[in-house]
Amino acid sequence: MMTTTNSTINPTSLISLSSSSSSTTTTIQSPHTCFKLAVNRRRLLTALTLSVSIASSTVQLAAARGLFQMPPFRLSNRYYLVRAGESEFETLGIINTNPVAKTSVDSGLSEIGKKQTVKAAFELKSMGACDRGCWIWPSITQRAYQAAEIIASVNGIVRSYIVPEYSFLDARGLGAYEGKKLETVSQVYASDGISPAIKPPPIDDGTPNESVMDVFVRVTQLMSILETQYSEDTIVIVSPDSDNLTILQAGLVGLDLRRHRELSFAPGEVRFVDTSSIPTYKQPASAVYKCLNPPNCN
């Protein structure tokens, strides 16, 4: 047998609750209360629906910003690509890509390289790159960081806006070509034209032997960080070599990675990233070389 106890919550609610250990019933003592209760329930359901919708949209937006694909649908920031001026090793005509030596004095700017970098800094200034402020992301490689300091000085950027990158912008590791004459790098580019997966021959001194695809992974990771960390900012990327930048630009504009060499950067060259097209003077001869899903371009 069930025992029922009636109690009134307060005089204005006009609602009497009947409760027991097994069931609860609600008795409405006023016709106006039914209408108010229905309205309150409707408002509650609407609020819950909006909350779920907003939360879902926020999660989707965050996920979208965290996933960076090449070529990108859009970029959240403006980018300038800069190759550092010539290094001491390059002046001597020697290939030097071993990351162990990247902070050594010999990896720094040569006298010619300093002049090339000053010219690049003033070119950025004439382009208005840092008129509203900018972040400078150089490789920690000596010549790239020196170039970043020169760019900052010319463009009135404080040192706290220089963010050194410790691995994603290392010069492309050329393996067994380490220490050889610069002219031999043409053999590497010949292999690049066949497949972006071909690596230079390995060596046991710690120098990586990186394929185009290896570098592509690095620069894509870099862009993912930049696009997640910044929004509506200007970022100047300073690389110690050309390959980082050519492979990055090829990925951004959807160019077949086998043709990255056609976008070659000279020491001290500056380029604004235009994702809408490849510069006319670099336009490939055929649409066959267009790649919309790098590094899978076959």
Coordinates of C-alpha atoms in Angstrom, one line a residue:
M1 CA 0.0 0.0 0.0
M2 CA 1.4 3.4 -1.0
T3 CA 1.4 6.3 1.4
T4 CA 1.1 9.8 -0.2
T5 CA 2.2 13.0 1.4
N6 CA 1.1 16.4 0.0
S7 CA 3.2 19.5 0.5
T8 CA 3.2 23.1 -0.9
I9 CA 6.5 24.5 -2.0
N10 CA 5.4 28.2 -1.5
P11 CA 2.2 30.3 -1.5
T12 CA 2.8 31.8 -4.9
S13 CA 3.7 28.7 -6.9
L14 CA 0.2 27.2 -6.5
I15 CA 1.8 23.9 -7.2
S16 CA 1.2 20.9 -4.9
L17 CA 3.6 17.9 -5.2
S18 CA 2.7 14.4 -4.2
S19 CA 5.7 12.2 -3.6
S20 CA 6.5 8.6 -2.4
S21 CA 9.2 6.1 -2.6
S22 CA 8.0 4.8 -6.0
S23 CA 6.3 7.7 -7.8
T24 CA 5.8 11.4 -8.0
T25 CA 2.8 13.3 -9.4
T26 CA 2.3 17.0 -10.1
T27 CA -1.0 18.7 -9.5
I28 CA -1.6 22.1 -11.1
Q29 CA -3.9 24.2 -8.9
S30 CA -4.3 27.1 -11.3
P31 CA -5.1 27.3 -15.0
H32 CA -2.5 30.1 -15.4
T33 CA 0.3 27.9 -14.0
C34 CA 0.0 25.4 -16.9
F35 CA 0.7 28.1 -19.4
K36 CA 3.7 29.5 -17.5
L37 CA 5.1 26.0 -17.1
A38 CA 4.8 25.3 -20.8
V39 CA 6.5 28.6 -21.6
N40 CA 9.3 27.9 -19.2
R41 CA 9.9 24.5 -20.7
R42 CA 10.0 26.0 -24.2
R43 CA 12.6 28.5 -23.1
L44 CA 14.6 25.8 -21.5
L45 CA 14.6 23.6 -24.6
T46 CA 15.5 26.6 -26.8
A47 CA 18.4 27.5 -24.5
L48 CA 19.7 23.9 -24.5
T49 CA 19.5 23.7 -28.3
L50 CA 21.4 26.9 -28.8
S51 CA 24.1 25.9 -26.2
V52 CA 24.6 22.5 -28.0
S53 CA 24.7 24.2 -31.4
I54 CA 27.2 26.9 -30.3
A55 CA 29.4 24.3 -28.6
S56 CA 29.4 22.1 -31.7
S57 CA 30.3 25.0 -34.0
T58 CA 33.1 26.0 -31.7
V59 CA 34.6 22.5 -31.7
Q60 CA 34.3 22.3 -35.5
L61 CA 36.0 25.7 -35.9
A62 CA 38.8 24.7 -33.6
A63 CA 39.3 21.5 -35.4
A64 CA 39.3 23.2 -38.8
R65 CA 42.0 25.7 -37.7
G66 CA 44.1 22.9 -36.3
L67 CA 44.2 20.9 -39.6
F68 CA 46.4 22.4 -42.3
Q69 CA 46.4 21.0 -45.7
M70 CA 48.3 21.8 -48.9
P71 CA 47.2 23.7 -50.8
P72 CA 45.2 25.5 -48.2
F73 CA 41.6 26.6 -48.7
R74 CA 42.7 30.0 -47.2
L75 CA 45.4 31.5 -45.1
S76 CA 44.7 33.3 -41.8
N77 CA 47.9 35.4 -42.1
R78 CA 50.1 37.2 -44.6
Y79 CA 53.4 35.6 -45.4
Y80 CA 56.7 36.8 -46.8
L81 CA 59.4 34.2 -47.6
V82 CA 63.0 35.2 -47.4
R83 CA 66.2 33.3 -48.1
A84 CA 69.1 34.4 -46.0
G85 CA 72.1 35.8 -47.7
E86 CA 75.1 33.8 -48.7
S87 CA 76.9 31.9 -46.0
E88 CA 80.7 31.5 -45.4
F89 CA 80.4 27.9 -46.7
E90 CA 78.5 29.0 -49.8
T91 CA 81.2 31.6 -50.5
L92 CA 83.7 28.8 -50.5
G93 CA 81.5 26.8 -52.8
I94 CA 80.9 24.0 -50.3
I95 CA 77.7 22.2 -49.4
N96 CA 77.0 22.4 -45.7
T97 CA 73.7 21.0 -44.4
N98 CA 74.7 19.1 -41.3
P99 CA 72.5 20.5 -38.4
V100 CA 75.3 19.9 -36.0
A101 CA 77.1 22.9 -37.5
K102 CA 74.1 25.1 -38.0
T103 CA 75.0 27.5 -35.2
S104 CA 78.7 27.7 -36.0
V105 CA 80.4 30.9 -37.2
D106 CA 81.1 29.3 -40.6
S107 CA 77.3 28.9 -41.1
G108 CA 76.9 32.6 -40.6
L109 CA 76.5 35.3 -43.3
S110 CA 79.5 36.1 -45.4
E111 CA 80.3 39.8 -46.2
I112 CA 78.4 39.3 -49.5
G113 CA 75.6 37.6 -47.6
K114 CA 75.3 40.6 -45.2
K115 CA 74.9 43.0 -48.1
Q116 CA 72.3 40.6 -49.7
T117 CA 70.4 40.5 -46.5
V118 CA 70.4 44.3 -45.9
K119 CA 69.0 44.6 -49.4
A120 CA 66.3 42.1 -48.6
A121 CA 65.4 44.0 -45.4
F122 CA 64.9 47.2 -47.3
E123 CA 62.9 45.4 -49.9
L124 CA 60.5 44.2 -47.2
K125 CA 60.3 47.7 -45.9
S126 CA 59.5 49.1 -49.4
M127 CA 56.8 46.4 -49.7
G128 CA 55.3 47.6 -46.4
A129 CA 55.6 44.1 -44.9
C130 CA 56.0 45.2 -41.3
D131 CA 54.2 48.6 -41.5
R132 CA 51.6 47.3 -39.0
G133 CA 54.0 45.0 -37.2
C134 CA 55.2 41.5 -38.0
W135 CA 56.5 38.3 -36.6
I136 CA 59.9 37.1 -37.9
W137 CA 60.4 33.3 -37.9
P138 CA 64.0 32.4 -38.8
S139 CA 65.7 29.1 -38.6
I140 CA 68.1 28.9 -35.7
T141 CA 70.8 28.3 -38.3
Q142 CA 73.4 31.1 -37.9
R143 CA 72.9 32.9 -41.2
A144 CA 69.1 32.8 -41.0
Y145 CA 69.0 34.2 -37.5
Q146 CA 71.5 36.9 -38.4
A147 CA 69.3 37.8 -41.3
A148 CA 66.3 38.0 -39.0
E149 CA 68.1 40.5 -36.8
I150 CA 69.0 42.7 -39.8
I151 CA 65.4 42.5 -41.0
A152 CA 64.1 43.5 -37.6
S153 CA 66.5 46.4 -37.3
V154 CA 65.7 47.9 -40.7
N155 CA 62.0 47.5 -40.2
G156 CA 61.8 48.7 -36.6
I157 CA 60.8 45.4 -35.1
V158 CA 61.8 44.6 -31.5
R159 CA 63.7 41.4 -30.8
S160 CA 60.8 39.9 -28.9
Y161 CA 59.0 39.5 -32.2
I162 CA 61.8 37.3 -33.5
V163 CA 60.8 33.6 -33.0
P164 CA 63.6 31.2 -33.7
E165 CA 62.6 27.9 -35.3
Y166 CA 64.7 24.9 -34.1
S167 CA 64.0 22.2 -36.6
F168 CA 61.3 22.7 -39.2
L169 CA 63.4 25.3 -41.1
D170 CA 66.7 23.5 -41.1
A171 CA 68.5 23.5 -44.4
R172 CA 67.6 20.4 -46.4
G173 CA 69.9 17.6 -45.5
L174 CA 71.8 16.4 -48.5
G175 CA 73.4 13.3 -47.1
A176 CA 76.5 12.1 -48.9
Y177 CA 76.8 15.4 -50.8
E178 CA 77.9 17.0 -47.6
G179 CA 81.2 18.8 -48.0
K180 CA 81.2 18.5 -51.8
K181 CA 81.2 21.3 -54.3
L182 CA 77.9 23.3 -54.7
E183 CA 77.7 22.3 -58.4
T184 CA 77.0 18.7 -57.4
V185 CA 73.6 19.7 -56.0
S186 CA 72.3 19.6 -59.6
Q187 CA 72.4 15.8 -59.2
V188 CA 70.0 16.0 -56.3
Y189 CA 67.6 18.2 -58.3
A190 CA 67.7 15.8 -61.2
S191 CA 66.4 13.1 -58.8
D192 CA 63.8 15.5 -57.5
G193 CA 62.4 15.9 -61.0
I194 CA 61.8 12.1 -61.2
S195 CA 60.1 11.7 -57.8
P196 CA 59.7 13.7 -54.7
A197 CA 60.4 10.5 -52.7
I198 CA 64.0 10.0 -53.8
K199 CA 66.5 10.7 -51.1
P200 CA 70.1 11.7 -51.6
P201 CA 72.6 8.9 -50.7
P202 CA 73.1 8.6 -46.9
I203 CA 76.2 9.4 -44.9
D204 CA 77.3 8.4 -41.4
D205 CA 78.4 11.8 -40.1
G206 CA 74.9 12.8 -38.9
T207 CA 73.8 14.7 -41.9
P208 CA 70.2 13.8 -42.9
N209 CA 69.5 12.7 -46.4
E210 CA 66.1 14.3 -47.1
S211 CA 63.8 13.8 -50.0
V212 CA 61.4 16.6 -51.2
M213 CA 58.6 14.8 -49.4
D214 CA 60.6 14.9 -46.1
V215 CA 61.0 18.6 -46.4
F216 CA 57.4 19.0 -47.4
V217 CA 56.3 17.3 -44.2
R218 CA 58.5 19.8 -42.2
V219 CA 57.2 22.9 -43.8
T220 CA 53.6 21.8 -43.6
Q221 CA 54.0 21.3 -39.9
L222 CA 55.5 24.8 -39.6
M223 CA 52.5 26.3 -41.5
S224 CA 50.1 24.3 -39.2
I225 CA 51.7 25.9 -36.2
L226 CA 51.7 29.4 -37.7
E227 CA 48.1 29.2 -38.8
T228 CA 47.0 27.9 -35.4
Q229 CA 49.1 30.3 -33.3
Y230 CA 48.4 33.6 -35.3
S231 CA 45.4 35.2 -37.0
E232 CA 45.4 38.2 -39.3
D233 CA 49.1 38.8 -38.7
T234 CA 52.1 39.2 -41.0
I235 CA 54.8 36.6 -40.7
V236 CA 58.2 36.7 -42.3
I237 CA 59.8 33.3 -42.7
V238 CA 63.6 33.3 -43.0
S239 CA 65.2 30.1 -44.3
P240 CA 68.9 29.3 -44.6
D241 CA 68.4 27.6 -48.0
S242 CA 66.2 27.7 -51.1
D243 CA 64.6 24.2 -50.9
N244 CA 62.6 24.9 -47.8
L245 CA 61.0 27.9 -49.5
T246 CA 60.5 26.4 -53.0
I247 CA 58.9 23.3 -51.6
L248 CA 56.7 25.4 -49.2
Q249 CA 55.6 27.7 -52.1
A250 CA 55.0 24.7 -54.4
G251 CA 52.7 23.2 -51.7
L252 CA 50.9 26.5 -51.1
V253 CA 50.0 27.1 -54.8
G254 CA 49.4 23.4 -55.7
L255 CA 52.4 23.0 -58.0
D256 CA 53.8 19.5 -58.6
L257 CA 56.6 19.1 -56.0
R258 CA 58.8 17.6 -58.7
R259 CA 59.0 21.1 -60.1
H260 CA 59.8 22.9 -56.9
R261 CA 63.3 23.9 -58.3
E262 CA 61.5 26.2 -60.8
L263 CA 60.6 28.4 -57.9
S264 CA 64.3 28.7 -56.8
F265 CA 65.2 31.5 -54.4
A266 CA 68.5 33.4 -54.8
P267 CA 70.4 34.4 -51.6
G268 CA 68.6 37.4 -50.1
E269 CA 65.5 37.0 -52.3
V270 CA 62.2 38.1 -50.9
R271 CA 58.8 36.9 -52.0
F272 CA 55.2 37.6 -50.9
V273 CA 53.1 34.5 -50.7
D274 CA 50.3 34.7 -53.3
T275 CA 48.2 31.6 -53.0
S276 CA 45.9 32.5 -55.9
S277 CA 48.5 31.9 -58.6
I278 CA 52.1 31.1 -59.5
P279 CA 54.1 34.2 -60.6
T280 CA 54.0 34.5 -64.4
Y281 CA 57.7 34.1 -64.8
K282 CA 57.5 30.7 -62.9
Q283 CA 54.4 29.4 -64.6
P284 CA 54.8 25.7 -65.6
A285 CA 54.7 24.8 -69.2
S286 CA 51.7 22.5 -68.8
A287 CA 48.8 21.9 -66.5
V288 CA 50.1 18.4 -66.2
Y289 CA 52.4 19.8 -63.5
K290 CA 49.5 21.2 -61.5
C291 CA 49.1 19.3 -58.2
L292 CA 46.1 19.6 -56.0
N293 CA 46.9 16.9 -53.5
P294 CA 50.7 17.1 -52.8
P295 CA 52.8 15.1 -52.3
N296 CA 50.7 12.7 -54.3
C297 CA 50.9 14.3 -57.7
N298 CA 51.0 11.3 -60.1

